[in-house]
Amino acid sequence: MLIRRRPRWHLPESAATPESVYFSRRQALGAGVGLAAGLAGLGALLTGTDPAGAQAAGDPAGDPTRDLYPAPRNPAFTLDHPVTPEDISANYNNFYEFGSDQMNYSVARIAAKMPRRPWVVKIDGLVEQPREVGIDDIIRAMKLEERLYRHRCVEAWSMAVPWTGFPLKDLVAYAKPLSGAKYVRFETFVNPKVAPGQNRFVYPWPYVDGVTMAEATNDLAFMVTGVYGKPAPNQFGAPLRLALPWKYGFKSVKSIVRISFVAERPVGLWEQVQGREYGFWANVNPAVPHPRWSQASERDIGTGERRPTVIYNGYAEEVAGLYKDLKGESLFM
Ligand code: MTE
């Protein structure tokens, strides 16, 4: 049901997320993905001219931490397939604060208007000393490195991204949690003036999600500040986002303003919207289908290639041990 006389990739927000079905995350996403799935050769489409000027607008050239890039690549984190070209990944983003028109450059274009500074991150909850810290102080207190990570969305698309950032466990150490802290909860900003999606009150803003302390201190859990060797453009979740490459992408909260150490398991935004479809663990598993998307295979948005999905998105060696004693939990939903 593409709109006639529009470019083939055009997908208005109303089509991507019909208001009548917005309570269901899977329906909302499915409308967009159903259309996406019908688009052969997405890479070829998106590498053409950028009609909305999204990339230019999102250029983080003035970022105060620009001197820290490019950071050295950590050779422990490599890929067996090519990195997704930036002009594709930077224009195919899920960031509902800026709309759900994932394929029409508009997320990047609208997100580019979000001010990057001042940006203060509140660190609170069960910590020795709750505090509010400017993002530049956090970034400069950390040792930045580049890692090549697989990135897998529950919508069954994937990409390969050269993130720059620092291990989440370093931030945990910086925060000095108390022994009662069992989970880390991440929260995105609220500013409907720059984030028009936040005027859609059907979503329980702010975007939140969380991980256990064991997950947070696993080597793979990464705080992203940059991508493609420079500070991250806004649509990627600047100035600070999570990357949890063994989990579906919705766990990787973008544009974080609050990090809380808590005793209770946080309930993420999508879990609040549709708890039967979006659980807390959300680890990638090809054998456990989402109610609307088989997870058996995935489409690489860079190459257009479809390939089999791998348990824990290929990171079983690093993370499977985290879950071995967890019985009766829906680890893959
Ligand atoms: N974080 C916020 N704040 N808002 C969002 O809508 N979308 C999530 C996640 N983090 C989202 C978010 C989803 S569904 C995915 S798949 C990834 O971001 C997409 O990250 P990318 O656009 O960098 O590929």
mmCIF file of C-alpha atoms and ligand atoms in Angstrom:
data_model
loop_
_atom_site.group_PDB
_atom_site.id
_atom_site.type_symbol
_atom_site.label_atom_id
_atom_site.label_comp_id
_atom_site.label_asym_id
_atom_site.label_seq_id
_atom_site.Cartn_x
_atom_site.Cartn_y
_atom_site.Cartn_z
ATOM 1 C CA MET A 1 0.000 0.000 0.000
ATOM 2 C CA LEU A 2 2.596 2.496 -1.038
ATOM 3 C CA ILE A 3 1.441 6.011 -1.771
ATOM 4 C CA ARG A 4 1.266 6.544 -5.509
ATOM 5 C CA ARG A 5 3.263 9.282 -7.260
ATOM 6 C CA ARG A 6 5.747 9.384 -4.360
ATOM 7 C CA PRO A 7 9.266 8.009 -4.393
ATOM 8 C CA ARG A 8 9.138 4.296 -3.703
ATOM 9 C CA TRP A 9 10.633 4.680 -0.241
ATOM 10 C CA HIS A 10 8.193 7.343 0.896
ATOM 11 C CA LEU A 11 6.195 6.268 3.929
ATOM 12 C CA PRO A 12 4.116 8.872 5.736
ATOM 13 C CA GLU A 13 3.931 8.589 9.487
ATOM 14 C CA SER A 14 0.223 7.865 9.279
ATOM 15 C CA ALA A 15 0.993 4.805 7.200
ATOM 16 C CA ALA A 16 3.911 3.725 9.333
ATOM 17 C CA THR A 17 1.958 3.905 12.550
ATOM 18 C CA PRO A 18 -1.794 4.088 12.026
ATOM 19 C CA GLU A 19 -3.303 5.911 14.968
ATOM 20 C CA SER A 20 -5.933 3.220 15.237
ATOM 21 C CA VAL A 21 -3.328 0.604 16.067
ATOM 22 C CA TYR A 22 -0.782 2.635 17.947
ATOM 23 C CA PHE A 23 -1.364 0.878 21.231
ATOM 24 C CA SER A 24 0.277 -2.140 19.798
ATOM 25 C CA ARG A 25 3.989 -1.671 19.335
ATOM 26 C CA ARG A 26 4.129 -4.674 17.060
ATOM 27 C CA GLN A 27 1.321 -3.348 14.926
ATOM 28 C CA ALA A 28 2.853 0.099 14.816
ATOM 29 C CA LEU A 29 6.226 -1.236 13.819
ATOM 30 C CA GLY A 30 4.731 -3.834 11.543
ATOM 31 C CA ALA A 31 3.058 -1.297 9.336
ATOM 32 C CA GLY A 32 6.423 0.221 8.575
ATOM 33 C CA VAL A 33 8.256 -3.039 8.321
ATOM 34 C CA GLY A 34 5.664 -4.647 6.116
ATOM 35 C CA LEU A 35 6.311 -1.917 3.614
ATOM 36 C CA ALA A 36 10.026 -2.067 4.207
ATOM 37 C CA ALA A 37 10.068 -5.770 3.526
ATOM 38 C CA GLY A 38 8.544 -5.152 0.118
ATOM 39 C CA LEU A 39 11.317 -2.800 -0.878
ATOM 40 C CA ALA A 40 13.960 -4.664 -2.781
ATOM 41 C CA GLY A 41 17.462 -3.219 -2.716
ATOM 42 C CA LEU A 42 16.987 -0.746 0.071
ATOM 43 C CA GLY A 43 20.684 0.007 0.086
ATOM 44 C CA ALA A 44 20.553 1.140 -3.495
ATOM 45 C CA LEU A 45 17.611 3.380 -2.742
ATOM 46 C CA LEU A 46 19.197 5.081 0.202
ATOM 47 C CA THR A 47 22.619 5.605 -1.245
ATOM 48 C CA GLY A 48 21.127 7.951 -3.827
ATOM 49 C CA THR A 49 20.577 11.655 -3.321
ATOM 50 C CA ASP A 50 19.387 12.722 0.065
ATOM 51 C CA PRO A 51 16.250 14.706 -0.735
ATOM 52 C CA ALA A 52 15.795 16.000 2.781
ATOM 53 C CA GLY A 53 19.355 17.045 3.446
ATOM 54 C CA ALA A 54 19.249 14.886 6.534
ATOM 55 C CA GLN A 55 22.905 14.125 6.734
ATOM 56 C CA ALA A 56 24.074 17.688 6.441
ATOM 57 C CA ALA A 57 21.625 18.804 9.116
ATOM 58 C CA GLY A 58 22.696 16.063 11.512
ATOM 59 C CA ASP A 59 26.384 16.763 11.170
ATOM 60 C CA PRO A 60 27.764 17.074 14.694
ATOM 61 C CA ALA A 61 30.731 19.157 13.532
ATOM 62 C CA GLY A 62 30.509 21.560 16.451
ATOM 63 C CA ASP A 63 30.521 18.895 19.146
ATOM 64 C CA PRO A 64 32.798 19.947 22.041
ATOM 65 C CA THR A 65 34.330 16.464 22.245
ATOM 66 C CA ARG A 66 35.249 16.303 18.583
ATOM 67 C CA ASP A 67 38.966 16.311 19.438
ATOM 68 C CA LEU A 68 38.574 12.834 20.974
ATOM 69 C CA TYR A 69 37.812 11.257 17.581
ATOM 70 C CA PRO A 70 38.683 8.992 15.948
ATOM 71 C CA ALA A 71 39.327 6.810 18.978
ATOM 72 C CA PRO A 72 41.523 3.721 18.655
ATOM 73 C CA ARG A 73 39.713 0.607 17.482
ATOM 74 C CA ASN A 74 39.536 -2.260 19.955
ATOM 75 C CA PRO A 75 40.552 -5.291 17.869
ATOM 76 C CA ALA A 76 38.633 -7.639 20.162
ATOM 77 C CA PHE A 77 35.374 -6.499 18.589
ATOM 78 C CA THR A 78 35.288 -7.218 14.893
ATOM 79 C CA LEU A 79 32.770 -8.479 12.359
ATOM 80 C CA ASP A 80 32.501 -11.181 9.741
ATOM 81 C CA HIS A 81 30.562 -8.943 7.379
ATOM 82 C CA PRO A 82 30.987 -5.373 6.129
ATOM 83 C CA VAL A 83 30.230 -2.285 8.158
ATOM 84 C CA THR A 84 27.002 -0.698 6.954
ATOM 85 C CA PRO A 85 27.695 2.437 4.910
ATOM 86 C CA GLU A 86 27.029 5.544 6.967
ATOM 87 C CA ASP A 87 24.661 7.085 4.464
ATOM 88 C CA ILE A 88 22.401 4.066 4.919
ATOM 89 C CA SER A 89 22.541 3.550 8.692
ATOM 90 C CA ALA A 90 22.314 7.288 9.401
ATOM 91 C CA ASN A 91 19.047 7.476 7.519
ATOM 92 C CA TYR A 92 17.327 4.344 8.781
ATOM 93 C CA ASN A 93 16.703 5.002 12.423
ATOM 94 C CA ASN A 94 14.184 4.034 15.052
ATOM 95 C CA PHE A 95 13.818 7.025 17.337
ATOM 96 C CA TYR A 96 10.138 7.471 18.096
ATOM 97 C CA GLU A 97 10.656 10.811 19.823
ATOM 98 C CA PHE A 98 11.332 12.124 16.324
ATOM 99 C CA GLY A 99 8.579 10.222 14.535
ATOM 100 C CA SER A 100 8.123 6.799 13.070
ATOM 101 C CA ASP A 101 8.871 7.604 9.448
ATOM 102 C CA GLN A 102 11.957 5.467 9.620
ATOM 103 C CA MET A 103 12.588 5.229 5.895
ATOM 104 C CA ASN A 104 12.053 8.774 4.765
ATOM 105 C CA TYR A 105 15.086 10.585 6.185
ATOM 106 C CA SER A 106 12.743 12.491 8.469
ATOM 107 C CA VAL A 107 13.941 11.003 11.758
ATOM 108 C CA ALA A 108 17.465 12.200 11.000
ATOM 109 C CA ARG A 109 16.240 15.591 9.800
ATOM 110 C CA ILE A 110 13.963 16.257 12.778
ATOM 111 C CA ALA A 111 16.461 14.886 15.304
ATOM 112 C CA ALA A 112 19.126 17.224 13.939
ATOM 113 C CA LYS A 113 17.241 20.121 15.557
ATOM 114 C CA MET A 114 17.731 18.739 19.043
ATOM 115 C CA PRO A 115 20.263 20.857 20.966
ATOM 116 C CA ARG A 116 23.266 18.741 21.954
ATOM 117 C CA ARG A 117 24.398 21.017 24.785
ATOM 118 C CA PRO A 118 23.930 21.750 27.575
ATOM 119 C CA TRP A 119 23.347 18.045 28.323
ATOM 120 C CA VAL A 120 23.275 16.942 31.914
ATOM 121 C CA VAL A 121 23.074 13.312 33.014
ATOM 122 C CA LYS A 122 21.551 12.548 36.375
ATOM 123 C CA ILE A 123 23.098 9.564 38.164
ATOM 124 C CA ASP A 124 20.861 8.540 41.027
ATOM 125 C CA GLY A 125 19.157 5.801 42.977
ATOM 126 C CA LEU A 126 21.282 3.372 44.953
ATOM 127 C CA VAL A 127 24.624 5.102 44.570
ATOM 128 C CA GLU A 128 27.081 6.467 47.099
ATOM 129 C CA GLN A 129 26.416 10.037 45.971
ATOM 130 C CA PRO A 130 23.604 10.975 43.565
ATOM 131 C CA ARG A 131 24.786 13.693 41.191
ATOM 132 C CA GLU A 132 24.196 15.544 37.973
ATOM 133 C CA VAL A 133 27.113 15.604 35.587
ATOM 134 C CA GLY A 134 27.650 17.471 32.323
ATOM 135 C CA ILE A 135 28.054 15.073 29.420
ATOM 136 C CA ASP A 136 31.463 16.440 28.498
ATOM 137 C CA ASP A 137 32.740 15.713 31.989
ATOM 138 C CA ILE A 138 31.531 12.124 31.694
ATOM 139 C CA ILE A 139 32.975 11.593 28.226
ATOM 140 C CA ARG A 140 36.333 13.107 29.172
ATOM 141 C CA ALA A 141 36.504 10.932 32.297
ATOM 142 C CA MET A 142 36.294 7.810 30.116
ATOM 143 C CA LYS A 143 38.707 6.168 27.704
ATOM 144 C CA LEU A 144 37.050 6.147 24.302
ATOM 145 C CA GLU A 145 37.495 3.272 21.898
ATOM 146 C CA GLU A 146 35.897 2.108 18.678
ATOM 147 C CA ARG A 147 34.143 -1.252 18.413
ATOM 148 C CA LEU A 148 32.517 -2.897 15.425
ATOM 149 C CA TYR A 149 29.177 -4.260 16.589
ATOM 150 C CA ARG A 150 26.291 -6.108 15.034
ATOM 151 C CA HIS A 151 23.020 -4.290 15.603
ATOM 152 C CA ARG A 152 19.790 -6.281 15.316
ATOM 153 C CA CYS A 153 16.286 -4.843 15.501
ATOM 154 C CA VAL A 154 13.285 -6.964 16.497
ATOM 155 C CA GLU A 155 11.815 -5.869 13.160
ATOM 156 C CA ALA A 156 14.256 -8.387 11.607
ATOM 157 C CA TRP A 157 16.660 -5.935 10.025
ATOM 158 C CA SER A 158 20.279 -5.605 10.963
ATOM 159 C CA MET A 159 23.292 -3.446 10.397
ATOM 160 C CA ALA A 160 26.941 -3.395 11.395
ATOM 161 C CA VAL A 161 28.090 -0.248 13.138
ATOM 162 C CA PRO A 162 31.463 1.212 14.154
ATOM 163 C CA TRP A 163 30.452 2.664 17.517
ATOM 164 C CA THR A 164 32.781 4.824 19.576
ATOM 165 C CA GLY A 165 32.294 4.975 23.319
ATOM 166 C CA PHE A 166 33.315 3.288 26.519
ATOM 167 C CA PRO A 167 32.300 0.138 28.419
ATOM 168 C CA LEU A 168 29.181 0.541 30.503
ATOM 169 C CA LYS A 169 31.051 -1.136 33.346
ATOM 170 C CA ASP A 170 33.338 1.917 33.474
ATOM 171 C CA LEU A 171 30.301 4.117 33.957
ATOM 172 C CA VAL A 172 29.018 1.761 36.658
ATOM 173 C CA ALA A 173 32.356 2.131 38.464
ATOM 174 C CA TYR A 174 32.159 5.930 38.025
ATOM 175 C CA ALA A 175 28.643 5.937 39.541
ATOM 176 C CA LYS A 176 29.691 3.934 42.623
ATOM 177 C CA PRO A 177 26.510 1.873 43.133
ATOM 178 C CA LEU A 178 25.552 0.503 46.522
ATOM 179 C CA SER A 179 25.232 -3.229 47.107
ATOM 180 C CA GLY A 180 21.429 -3.083 46.947
ATOM 181 C CA ALA A 181 21.534 -2.026 43.290
ATOM 182 C CA LYS A 182 20.304 -4.923 41.156
ATOM 183 C CA TYR A 183 19.435 -3.147 37.907
ATOM 184 C CA VAL A 184 20.467 -0.091 35.907
ATOM 185 C CA ARG A 185 17.657 1.969 34.437
ATOM 186 C CA PHE A 186 18.241 4.355 31.541
ATOM 187 C CA GLU A 187 15.967 7.251 30.686
ATOM 188 C CA THR A 188 15.780 9.507 27.620
ATOM 189 C CA PHE A 189 15.061 13.260 27.678
ATOM 190 C CA VAL A 190 11.557 14.722 27.497
ATOM 191 C CA ASN A 191 11.222 17.792 25.312
ATOM 192 C CA PRO A 192 8.168 17.723 23.049
ATOM 193 C CA LYS A 193 9.197 21.082 21.566
ATOM 194 C CA VAL A 194 12.096 19.470 19.736
ATOM 195 C CA ALA A 195 10.828 15.897 19.791
ATOM 196 C CA PRO A 196 7.404 15.982 18.143
ATOM 197 C CA GLY A 197 6.865 12.271 18.728
ATOM 198 C CA GLN A 198 6.538 13.089 22.407
ATOM 199 C CA ASN A 199 3.289 14.859 21.642
ATOM 200 C CA ARG A 200 1.842 11.433 20.910
ATOM 201 C CA PHE A 201 0.641 10.701 24.384
ATOM 202 C CA VAL A 202 -0.080 7.069 23.557
ATOM 203 C CA TYR A 203 3.548 6.366 24.340
ATOM 204 C CA PRO A 204 4.456 6.589 28.023
ATOM 205 C CA TRP A 205 7.402 8.980 27.655
ATOM 206 C CA PRO A 206 10.156 9.157 28.592
ATOM 207 C CA TYR A 207 11.702 6.190 26.771
ATOM 208 C CA VAL A 208 13.190 3.940 29.425
ATOM 209 C CA ASP A 209 14.693 0.496 29.625
ATOM 210 C CA GLY A 210 17.166 -1.320 31.772
ATOM 211 C CA VAL A 211 19.527 -4.194 32.382
ATOM 212 C CA THR A 212 20.699 -6.248 35.336
ATOM 213 C CA MET A 213 23.942 -5.304 37.054
ATOM 214 C CA ALA A 214 25.496 -8.489 35.653
ATOM 215 C CA GLU A 215 24.542 -7.398 32.126
ATOM 216 C CA ALA A 216 25.709 -3.842 32.749
ATOM 217 C CA THR A 217 29.127 -5.026 33.813
ATOM 218 C CA ASN A 218 29.534 -7.504 30.959
ATOM 219 C CA ASP A 219 32.344 -6.501 28.589
ATOM 220 C CA LEU A 220 30.004 -6.129 25.637
ATOM 221 C CA ALA A 221 27.661 -3.553 27.177
ATOM 222 C CA PHE A 222 28.798 -0.282 25.641
ATOM 223 C CA MET A 223 27.954 3.391 26.072
ATOM 224 C CA VAL A 224 28.033 5.060 22.698
ATOM 225 C CA THR A 225 29.142 8.639 22.182
ATOM 226 C CA GLY A 226 30.214 8.468 18.551
ATOM 227 C CA VAL A 227 29.939 6.549 15.335
ATOM 228 C CA TYR A 228 31.959 6.322 12.121
ATOM 229 C CA GLY A 229 34.915 7.920 13.838
ATOM 230 C CA LYS A 230 33.167 11.113 14.997
ATOM 231 C CA PRO A 231 30.641 12.287 17.583
ATOM 232 C CA ALA A 232 27.307 10.612 16.928
ATOM 233 C CA PRO A 233 24.754 12.511 14.881
ATOM 234 C CA ASN A 234 21.566 13.054 16.864
ATOM 235 C CA GLN A 235 19.534 10.330 15.163
ATOM 236 C CA PHE A 236 21.903 7.704 16.555
ATOM 237 C CA GLY A 237 21.093 8.835 20.105
ATOM 238 C CA ALA A 238 23.595 11.594 20.815
ATOM 239 C CA PRO A 239 25.210 12.485 23.025
ATOM 240 C CA LEU A 240 24.988 9.205 24.979
ATOM 241 C CA ARG A 241 23.248 5.926 24.139
ATOM 242 C CA LEU A 242 23.484 2.277 24.981
ATOM 243 C CA ALA A 243 24.590 -0.520 22.677
ATOM 244 C CA LEU A 244 23.703 -4.041 23.809
ATOM 245 C CA PRO A 245 24.505 -6.013 20.683
ATOM 246 C CA TRP A 246 23.215 -9.383 21.913
ATOM 247 C CA LYS A 247 19.744 -7.949 22.536
ATOM 248 C CA TYR A 248 17.092 -6.561 20.225
ATOM 249 C CA GLY A 249 17.735 -2.915 19.500
ATOM 250 C CA PHE A 250 14.844 -1.539 21.527
ATOM 251 C CA LYS A 251 16.851 -2.223 24.693
ATOM 252 C CA SER A 252 19.550 0.213 23.527
ATOM 253 C CA VAL A 253 18.182 3.478 24.913
ATOM 254 C CA LYS A 254 19.173 6.644 23.048
ATOM 255 C CA SER A 255 19.912 10.184 24.221
ATOM 256 C CA ILE A 256 20.164 9.296 27.896
ATOM 257 C CA VAL A 257 19.666 11.933 30.596
ATOM 258 C CA ARG A 258 19.245 9.733 33.639
ATOM 259 C CA ILE A 259 20.947 6.576 34.843
ATOM 260 C CA SER A 260 19.430 5.070 37.981
ATOM 261 C CA PHE A 261 20.663 2.176 40.050
ATOM 262 C CA VAL A 262 17.622 0.408 41.404
ATOM 263 C CA ALA A 263 16.506 -2.680 43.304
ATOM 264 C CA GLU A 264 13.412 -3.367 41.195
ATOM 265 C CA ARG A 265 13.415 -4.529 37.585
ATOM 266 C CA PRO A 266 12.692 -1.507 35.362
ATOM 267 C CA VAL A 267 9.754 -1.733 32.959
ATOM 268 C CA GLY A 268 10.769 -0.442 29.553
ATOM 269 C CA LEU A 269 8.621 1.788 27.375
ATOM 270 C CA TRP A 270 7.732 -1.000 24.953
ATOM 271 C CA GLU A 271 7.041 -3.417 27.782
ATOM 272 C CA GLN A 272 4.627 -0.841 29.186
ATOM 273 C CA VAL A 273 2.937 -0.459 25.820
ATOM 274 C CA GLN A 274 2.706 -4.167 25.000
ATOM 275 C CA GLY A 275 4.144 -6.376 27.709
ATOM 276 C CA ARG A 276 3.185 -9.625 26.016
ATOM 277 C CA GLU A 277 5.417 -8.797 23.070
ATOM 278 C CA TYR A 278 8.304 -6.856 24.545
ATOM 279 C CA GLY A 279 9.878 -8.314 27.619
ATOM 280 C CA PHE A 280 12.712 -7.293 29.854
ATOM 281 C CA TRP A 281 15.353 -9.684 28.509
ATOM 282 C CA ALA A 282 14.876 -9.422 24.735
ATOM 283 C CA ASN A 283 17.929 -11.484 23.844
ATOM 284 C CA VAL A 284 18.223 -12.349 20.153
ATOM 285 C CA ASN A 285 17.186 -15.910 19.348
ATOM 286 C CA PRO A 286 16.307 -17.156 15.848
ATOM 287 C CA ALA A 287 14.175 -19.943 17.330
ATOM 288 C CA VAL A 288 11.825 -17.661 19.257
ATOM 289 C CA PRO A 289 9.605 -15.647 16.927
ATOM 290 C CA HIS A 290 8.107 -12.351 17.865
ATOM 291 C CA PRO A 291 4.311 -12.580 17.486
ATOM 292 C CA ARG A 292 4.570 -10.776 14.138
ATOM 293 C CA TRP A 293 8.131 -11.316 12.975
ATOM 294 C CA SER A 294 9.907 -14.573 12.536
ATOM 295 C CA GLN A 295 13.377 -14.064 13.941
ATOM 296 C CA ALA A 296 14.864 -16.926 11.919
ATOM 297 C CA SER A 297 16.584 -14.568 9.501
ATOM 298 C CA GLU A 298 17.350 -10.871 9.107
ATOM 299 C CA ARG A 299 17.843 -8.414 6.291
ATOM 300 C CA ASP A 300 21.133 -6.537 6.277
ATOM 301 C CA ILE A 301 20.127 -2.984 5.430
ATOM 302 C CA GLY A 302 23.561 -2.291 4.006
ATOM 303 C CA THR A 303 23.814 -5.108 1.502
ATOM 304 C CA GLY A 304 20.152 -6.058 1.207
ATOM 305 C CA GLU A 305 21.271 -9.610 1.896
ATOM 306 C CA ARG A 306 19.094 -11.925 3.992
ATOM 307 C CA ARG A 307 20.999 -14.172 6.329
ATOM 308 C CA PRO A 308 20.214 -16.531 9.189
ATOM 309 C CA THR A 309 19.986 -14.941 12.612
ATOM 310 C CA VAL A 310 22.350 -16.277 15.242
ATOM 311 C CA ILE A 311 21.572 -16.858 18.914
ATOM 312 C CA TYR A 312 22.535 -13.843 21.031
ATOM 313 C CA ASN A 313 23.210 -12.148 17.707
ATOM 314 C CA GLY A 314 26.541 -13.969 17.492
ATOM 315 C CA TYR A 315 27.722 -13.068 21.008
ATOM 316 C CA ALA A 316 26.812 -16.284 22.869
ATOM 317 C CA GLU A 317 30.374 -16.852 23.973
ATOM 318 C CA GLU A 318 30.411 -13.503 25.743
ATOM 319 C CA VAL A 319 26.914 -13.475 27.265
ATOM 320 C CA ALA A 320 25.241 -16.913 27.416
ATOM 321 C CA GLY A 321 26.713 -17.477 30.883
ATOM 322 C CA LEU A 322 24.734 -14.517 32.198
ATOM 323 C CA TYR A 323 21.527 -16.488 31.795
ATOM 324 C CA LYS A 324 22.439 -20.061 32.643
ATOM 325 C CA ASP A 325 20.889 -20.017 36.107
ATOM 326 C CA LEU A 326 17.767 -18.113 35.164
ATOM 327 C CA LYS A 327 14.866 -20.511 35.093
ATOM 328 C CA GLY A 328 11.319 -19.673 34.098
ATOM 329 C CA GLU A 329 12.246 -16.354 32.470
ATOM 330 C CA SER A 330 11.320 -15.405 28.892
ATOM 331 C CA LEU A 331 14.911 -14.686 27.968
ATOM 332 C CA PHE A 332 14.220 -14.145 24.288
ATOM 333 C CA MET A 333 11.157 -11.923 24.311
HETATM 334 N N1 MTE B 1 15.757 5.050 22.161
HETATM 335 C C1 MTE B 1 14.858 6.043 22.234
HETATM 336 N N2 MTE B 1 15.038 7.016 23.131
HETATM 337 N N3 MTE B 1 13.774 6.100 21.417
HETATM 338 C C2 MTE B 1 13.531 5.113 20.492
HETATM 339 O O1 MTE B 1 12.523 5.177 19.775
HETATM 340 N N4 MTE B 1 14.281 3.007 19.515
HETATM 341 C C3 MTE B 1 14.962 1.749 19.827
HETATM 342 C C4 MTE B 1 16.423 1.984 20.224
HETATM 343 N N5 MTE B 1 16.543 3.082 21.153
HETATM 344 C C5 MTE B 1 14.468 4.038 20.395
HETATM 345 C C6 MTE B 1 15.591 4.056 21.246
HETATM 346 C C7 MTE B 1 14.894 0.797 18.733
HETATM 347 S S1 MTE B 1 13.373 0.086 18.466
HETATM 348 C C8 MTE B 1 15.983 0.463 17.999
HETATM 349 S S2 MTE B 1 15.937 -0.814 16.875
HETATM 350 C C9 MTE B 1 17.242 1.197 18.114
HETATM 351 O O2 MTE B 1 17.178 2.273 19.048
HETATM 352 C C10 MTE B 1 17.612 1.764 16.756
HETATM 353 O O3 MTE B 1 18.874 2.355 16.797
HETATM 354 P P1 MTE B 1 19.452 3.037 15.455
HETATM 355 O O4 MTE B 1 18.408 3.979 14.942
HETATM 356 O O5 MTE B 1 20.705 3.702 15.847
HETATM 357 O O6 MTE B 1 19.654 1.903 14.481
#
